[in-house]
Short mmCIF file of C-alpha atoms and ligand atoms in Angstrom, two decimals:
data_model
loop_
_atom_site.label_atom_id
_atom_site.label_comp_id
_atom_site.label_asym_id
_atom_site.label_seq_id
_atom_site.Cartn_x
_atom_site.Cartn_y
_atom_site.Cartn_z
CA MET A 1285 84.26 89.94 103.55
CA PRO A 1286 87.22 90.40 105.95
CA GLU A 1287 90.11 88.06 105.27
CA PRO A 1288 91.88 86.06 107.99
CA ILE A 1289 95.41 87.15 108.86
CA VAL A 1290 97.97 85.96 111.41
CA ILE A 1291 100.44 88.27 113.15
CA ILE A 1292 103.87 86.72 113.68
CA GLY A 1293 105.41 88.04 116.89
CA ALA A 1294 103.53 88.68 120.13
CA GLY A 1295 105.88 91.36 121.46
CA GLY A 1296 105.20 95.08 121.54
CA HIS A 1297 105.66 95.56 117.80
CA GLY A 1298 103.34 92.66 116.99
CA ARG A 1299 100.67 94.13 119.23
CA GLU A 1300 101.11 97.51 117.55
CA VAL A 1301 100.48 95.74 114.25
CA GLU A 1302 97.20 94.51 115.73
CA HIS A 1303 96.38 98.14 116.51
CA LEU A 1304 97.21 99.05 112.90
CA ILE A 1305 94.81 96.37 111.65
CA ARG A 1306 92.07 97.73 113.92
CA ALA A 1307 92.59 101.21 112.42
CA ILE A 1308 92.34 99.82 108.87
CA ASN A 1309 89.21 97.87 109.81
CA ALA A 1310 87.59 100.98 111.31
CA VAL A 1311 87.61 102.53 107.83
CA ARG A 1312 86.80 99.36 105.90
CA PRO A 1313 86.47 95.90 107.46
CA THR A 1314 89.41 94.19 105.77
CA TRP A 1315 91.03 91.70 108.13
CA THR A 1316 90.07 89.23 110.83
CA VAL A 1317 93.03 88.50 113.09
CA SER A 1318 93.13 84.71 113.54
CA GLY A 1319 95.72 85.12 116.29
CA PHE A 1320 99.39 85.66 117.03
CA VAL A 1321 102.19 83.25 116.13
CA ASP A 1322 105.17 83.11 118.46
CA ASP A 1323 107.78 80.39 119.05
CA ALA A 1324 108.51 81.43 122.63
CA PRO A 1325 105.82 83.72 124.01
CA THR A 1326 106.41 85.01 127.52
CA ALA A 1327 103.59 84.79 130.06
CA ALA A 1328 103.41 88.59 129.99
CA ALA A 1329 103.07 88.71 126.19
CA THR A 1330 100.38 86.02 126.28
CA ALA A 1331 98.43 88.01 128.89
CA LEU A 1332 98.73 91.22 126.86
CA VAL A 1333 97.59 89.51 123.66
CA ARG A 1334 94.55 88.14 125.51
CA ARG A 1335 93.74 91.63 126.76
CA LEU A 1336 93.39 92.55 123.09
CA GLY A 1337 90.78 89.80 122.72
CA SER A 1338 93.15 87.59 120.74
CA ASP A 1339 95.41 84.63 121.53
CA ILE A 1340 98.64 82.89 120.61
CA ILE A 1341 97.73 80.12 118.21
CA GLY A 1342 101.10 78.37 117.99
CA GLY A 1343 104.65 78.63 116.78
CA LEU A 1344 106.03 78.95 113.26
CA ASP A 1345 106.36 75.19 112.64
CA GLU A 1346 102.78 74.63 113.68
CA ILE A 1347 101.26 77.46 111.65
CA ARG A 1348 103.12 76.34 108.54
CA THR A 1349 101.27 73.00 108.61
CA ARG A 1350 97.93 74.83 108.28
CA PRO A 1351 96.32 75.81 104.98
CA PRO A 1352 98.16 78.95 103.82
CA GLY A 1353 96.72 82.44 104.06
CA ALA A 1354 97.77 86.00 104.81
CA TYR A 1355 100.43 86.87 107.36
CA VAL A 1356 102.27 89.89 108.61
CA ILE A 1357 105.47 89.94 110.67
CA GLY A 1358 105.27 92.12 113.78
CA ILE A 1359 108.98 91.93 114.57
CA GLY A 1360 111.30 94.94 114.47
CA ASP A 1361 114.47 93.02 113.60
CA GLY A 1362 115.01 92.90 109.84
CA ALA A 1363 117.14 89.74 109.96
CA ALA A 1364 114.36 87.91 111.80
CA ARG A 1365 111.85 89.12 109.21
CA ARG A 1366 114.08 87.79 106.41
CA ARG A 1367 114.25 84.34 108.05
CA ILE A 1368 110.52 84.15 108.78
CA ASP A 1369 109.58 85.47 105.33
CA ALA A 1370 111.59 82.65 103.72
CA LEU A 1371 109.85 80.00 105.85
CA MET A 1372 106.33 81.36 105.35
CA SER A 1373 106.76 81.93 101.61
CA GLU A 1374 108.11 78.39 101.21
CA SER A 1375 104.89 77.13 102.84
CA GLY A 1376 102.68 79.10 100.44
CA TRP A 1377 101.66 81.88 102.83
CA TRP A 1378 101.45 85.41 101.40
CA ALA A 1379 102.52 88.64 103.06
CA ALA A 1380 99.89 91.38 103.46
CA VAL A 1381 100.67 95.08 103.02
CA LEU A 1382 99.22 97.21 105.85
CA VAL A 1383 98.88 100.98 105.56
CA HIS A 1384 97.40 103.03 108.40
CA PRO A 1385 94.58 105.33 107.21
CA ALA A 1386 96.43 108.25 108.83
CA ALA A 1387 99.56 107.74 106.71
CA THR A 1388 100.23 110.01 103.73
CA ILE A 1389 101.41 108.02 100.74
CA GLY A 1390 102.11 109.89 97.50
CA HIS A 1391 102.00 108.81 93.88
CA ASP A 1392 104.29 106.09 92.59
CA VAL A 1393 105.14 104.73 96.01
CA GLU A 1394 105.68 101.00 95.73
CA LEU A 1395 105.30 98.91 98.86
CA GLY A 1396 106.61 95.36 98.68
CA PRO A 1397 104.75 92.37 100.18
CA GLY A 1398 104.64 92.44 103.98
CA SER A 1399 105.33 96.15 104.24
CA ILE A 1400 103.88 98.05 107.18
CA VAL A 1401 103.17 101.77 107.18
CA CYS A 1402 102.12 103.16 110.56
CA ALA A 1403 100.13 106.23 111.55
CA GLY A 1404 101.61 109.59 110.62
CA VAL A 1405 104.15 108.28 108.11
CA THR A 1406 104.77 110.52 105.11
CA ALA A 1407 106.20 108.93 101.98
CA THR A 1408 106.10 111.46 99.17
CA THR A 1409 106.72 110.37 95.60
CA ASN A 1410 108.59 107.89 93.37
CA ILE A 1411 109.62 105.70 96.30
CA ASN A 1412 110.43 102.01 96.09
CA CYS A 1413 110.13 99.74 99.14
CA GLY A 1414 111.03 96.05 99.04
CA ARG A 1415 109.64 93.11 101.03
CA HIS A 1416 108.69 93.52 104.69
CA VAL A 1417 109.82 97.13 104.97
CA HIS A 1418 108.59 98.62 108.25
CA LEU A 1419 107.89 102.35 108.43
CA SER A 1420 107.13 103.20 112.04
CA ARG A 1421 104.95 105.96 113.42
CA THR A 1422 105.53 109.43 111.97
CA CYS A 1423 108.73 108.72 110.05
CA ALA A 1424 109.25 110.58 106.76
CA ILE A 1425 110.56 109.14 103.49
CA GLY A 1426 111.58 111.60 100.77
CA HIS A 1427 111.21 111.48 96.98
CA ASP A 1428 113.12 109.04 94.78
CA SER A 1429 114.30 106.92 97.69
CA THR A 1430 114.84 103.16 97.60
CA LEU A 1431 114.33 101.04 100.70
CA GLU A 1432 115.39 97.48 99.99
CA ASP A 1433 113.97 94.33 101.62
CA TYR A 1434 113.68 94.18 105.43
CA VAL A 1435 114.52 97.85 106.05
CA THR A 1436 113.21 99.29 109.34
CA VAL A 1437 112.67 103.01 109.91
CA HIS A 1438 111.85 103.81 113.54
CA PRO A 1439 109.50 106.56 114.79
CA LEU A 1440 110.20 110.19 113.83
CA ALA A 1441 113.22 109.35 111.68
CA SER A 1442 113.66 111.31 108.47
CA VAL A 1443 115.00 109.78 105.27
CA SER A 1444 115.66 112.58 102.77
CA GLY A 1445 115.25 112.51 98.98
CA THR A 1446 117.18 110.11 96.74
CA VAL A 1447 118.45 108.01 99.62
CA HIS A 1448 119.26 104.33 99.11
CA LEU A 1449 118.86 102.07 102.15
CA HIS A 1450 120.20 98.63 101.32
CA ALA A 1451 118.70 95.38 102.60
CA GLY A 1452 118.19 95.05 106.34
CA VAL A 1453 119.16 98.61 107.27
CA THR A 1454 117.73 100.02 110.51
CA ILE A 1455 117.27 103.75 111.01
CA GLY A 1456 116.92 104.62 114.72
CA THR A 1457 114.25 106.85 116.15
CA THR A 1458 114.64 110.59 115.35
CA ALA A 1459 117.69 109.95 113.14
CA ALA A 1460 118.09 111.80 109.84
CA VAL A 1461 119.72 110.61 106.63
CA LEU A 1462 120.60 113.54 104.36
CA GLN A 1463 119.80 113.58 100.65
CA ASN A 1464 121.55 111.48 97.99
CA LEU A 1465 123.23 109.17 100.52
CA THR A 1466 123.49 105.38 100.67
CA VAL A 1467 123.43 103.17 103.76
CA GLY A 1468 124.95 99.74 103.14
CA ALA A 1469 123.28 96.39 103.81
CA GLY A 1470 122.61 95.52 107.43
CA SER A 1471 123.88 98.81 108.85
CA VAL A 1472 122.28 100.48 111.85
CA VAL A 1473 121.90 104.24 112.25
CA GLY A 1474 121.60 105.04 115.96
CA ALA A 1475 118.78 107.02 117.48
CA GLY A 1476 119.19 110.75 116.94
CA ALA A 1477 122.09 110.40 114.49
CA VAL A 1478 122.51 112.64 111.45
CA VAL A 1479 124.03 110.75 108.53
CA VAL A 1480 126.05 113.13 106.35
CA ASN A 1481 128.18 110.60 104.41
CA ASP A 1482 127.51 107.22 102.82
CA VAL A 1483 127.61 104.38 105.36
CA PRO A 1484 129.32 101.12 104.31
CA ALA A 1485 127.58 97.76 104.83
CA GLY A 1486 127.49 96.13 108.25
CA ARG A 1487 128.28 99.21 110.36
CA THR A 1488 126.64 100.91 113.34
CA VAL A 1489 126.88 104.69 113.23
CA LYS A 1490 125.69 107.21 115.80
CA GLY A 1491 125.93 110.84 116.79
CA VAL A 1492 125.94 114.15 114.92
CA PRO A 1493 127.50 113.88 112.43
CA ALA A 1494 127.09 110.08 112.43
CA ARG A 1495 130.31 108.08 112.78
C1 COA B 2249 123.37 103.02 118.44
C2 COA B 2249 122.72 101.72 118.90
C3 COA B 2249 122.39 100.88 117.69
C4 COA B 2249 123.57 100.93 119.86
O1 COA B 2249 124.87 100.80 119.39
P1 COA B 2249 125.94 100.07 120.30
O2 COA B 2249 127.25 100.35 119.70
O3 COA B 2249 125.54 98.66 120.52
O4 COA B 2249 125.78 100.91 121.63
P2 COA B 2249 125.98 100.52 123.18
O5 COA B 2249 124.64 100.44 123.81
O6 COA B 2249 126.95 99.40 123.36
O7 COA B 2249 126.67 101.85 123.66
C5 COA B 2249 127.98 102.20 123.26
C6 COA B 2249 128.17 103.67 123.48
O8 COA B 2249 127.39 104.41 122.54
C7 COA B 2249 126.50 105.31 123.22
N1 COA B 2249 125.25 105.33 122.46
C8 COA B 2249 124.32 104.35 122.34
N2 COA B 2249 123.34 104.73 121.52
C9 COA B 2249 123.66 105.99 121.09
C10 COA B 2249 123.04 106.90 120.24
N3 COA B 2249 121.88 106.60 119.62
N4 COA B 2249 123.63 108.08 120.01
C11 COA B 2249 124.81 108.40 120.64
N5 COA B 2249 125.46 107.55 121.47
C12 COA B 2249 124.88 106.37 121.70
C13 COA B 2249 126.35 104.72 124.63
O9 COA B 2249 126.01 105.71 125.55
C14 COA B 2249 127.74 104.17 124.84
O10 COA B 2249 128.57 105.25 125.17
P3 COA B 2249 129.84 105.06 126.16
O11 COA B 2249 130.74 104.04 125.52
O12 COA B 2249 130.45 106.42 126.22
O13 COA B 2249 129.26 104.58 127.45
C15 COA B 2249 121.47 101.98 119.74
O14 COA B 2249 121.78 102.61 120.97
C16 COA B 2249 120.43 102.79 119.02
O15 COA B 2249 120.45 104.02 118.99
N6 COA B 2249 119.45 102.03 118.43
C17 COA B 2249 118.26 102.56 117.84
C18 COA B 2249 117.11 102.14 118.72
C19 COA B 2249 115.80 102.74 118.29
O16 COA B 2249 115.71 103.68 117.52
N7 COA B 2249 114.76 102.17 118.81
C20 COA B 2249 113.42 102.62 118.48
C21 COA B 2249 112.42 101.62 119.01
S1 COA B 2249 110.81 102.13 118.63
#
């Protein structure tokens, strides 16, 4: 019996999460989307959500008064996911893990609550992902890597083996992080960058090599 789930965030990423749920359901009916939760939906986002046959069912405060169930956060910003995760968990809601059927997930890959793995992602072996880690379309995560809570890896990025991404790190689209490196908490690796040295916490680096 499919289980109800709410998607928090009615923007583009949230609607891509709806697409991910459809792909999972096409293989095995698993979820029924109860609707989208958004504190300030634009008219355009509302219209687009309705075109998917769904609707915006309220804001965070409102949803948290309802009997708890499964939720997923369709928001690309890791800091926002951290804040929303705290609120939803406090209200007894639980974060679903969503893995696209066209993702390749190896052995001993741990995905924390709320993690999202999109189509074409490859995560090989002995990988540890924390809460609400988002792996976007076709990114690659190498062996023995650790992705702490609220990490975001954008499309086509490559995280090599034995990399440690601390909490809230964002890896931009098509960026590469070379093997054995660490990216400090909250840092952002720009699109197309190649990280060749450890990155301290709270930095934005870009370019080749990334600086
Ligand atoms: C690097 C990034 C985080 C922005 O950093 P920022 O310091 O705020 O950058 P700004 O937009 O203020 O631009 C500052 C300068 O960096 C350059 N720049 C911006 N992004 C860059 C990138 N990825 N690589 C190289 N240079 C970049 C700008 O052209 C600008 O150059 P200038 O000063 O010579 O004009 C952002 O551009 C980025 O790459 N984010 C990743 C986005 C992504 O992957 N999205 C995927 C969505 S699915």
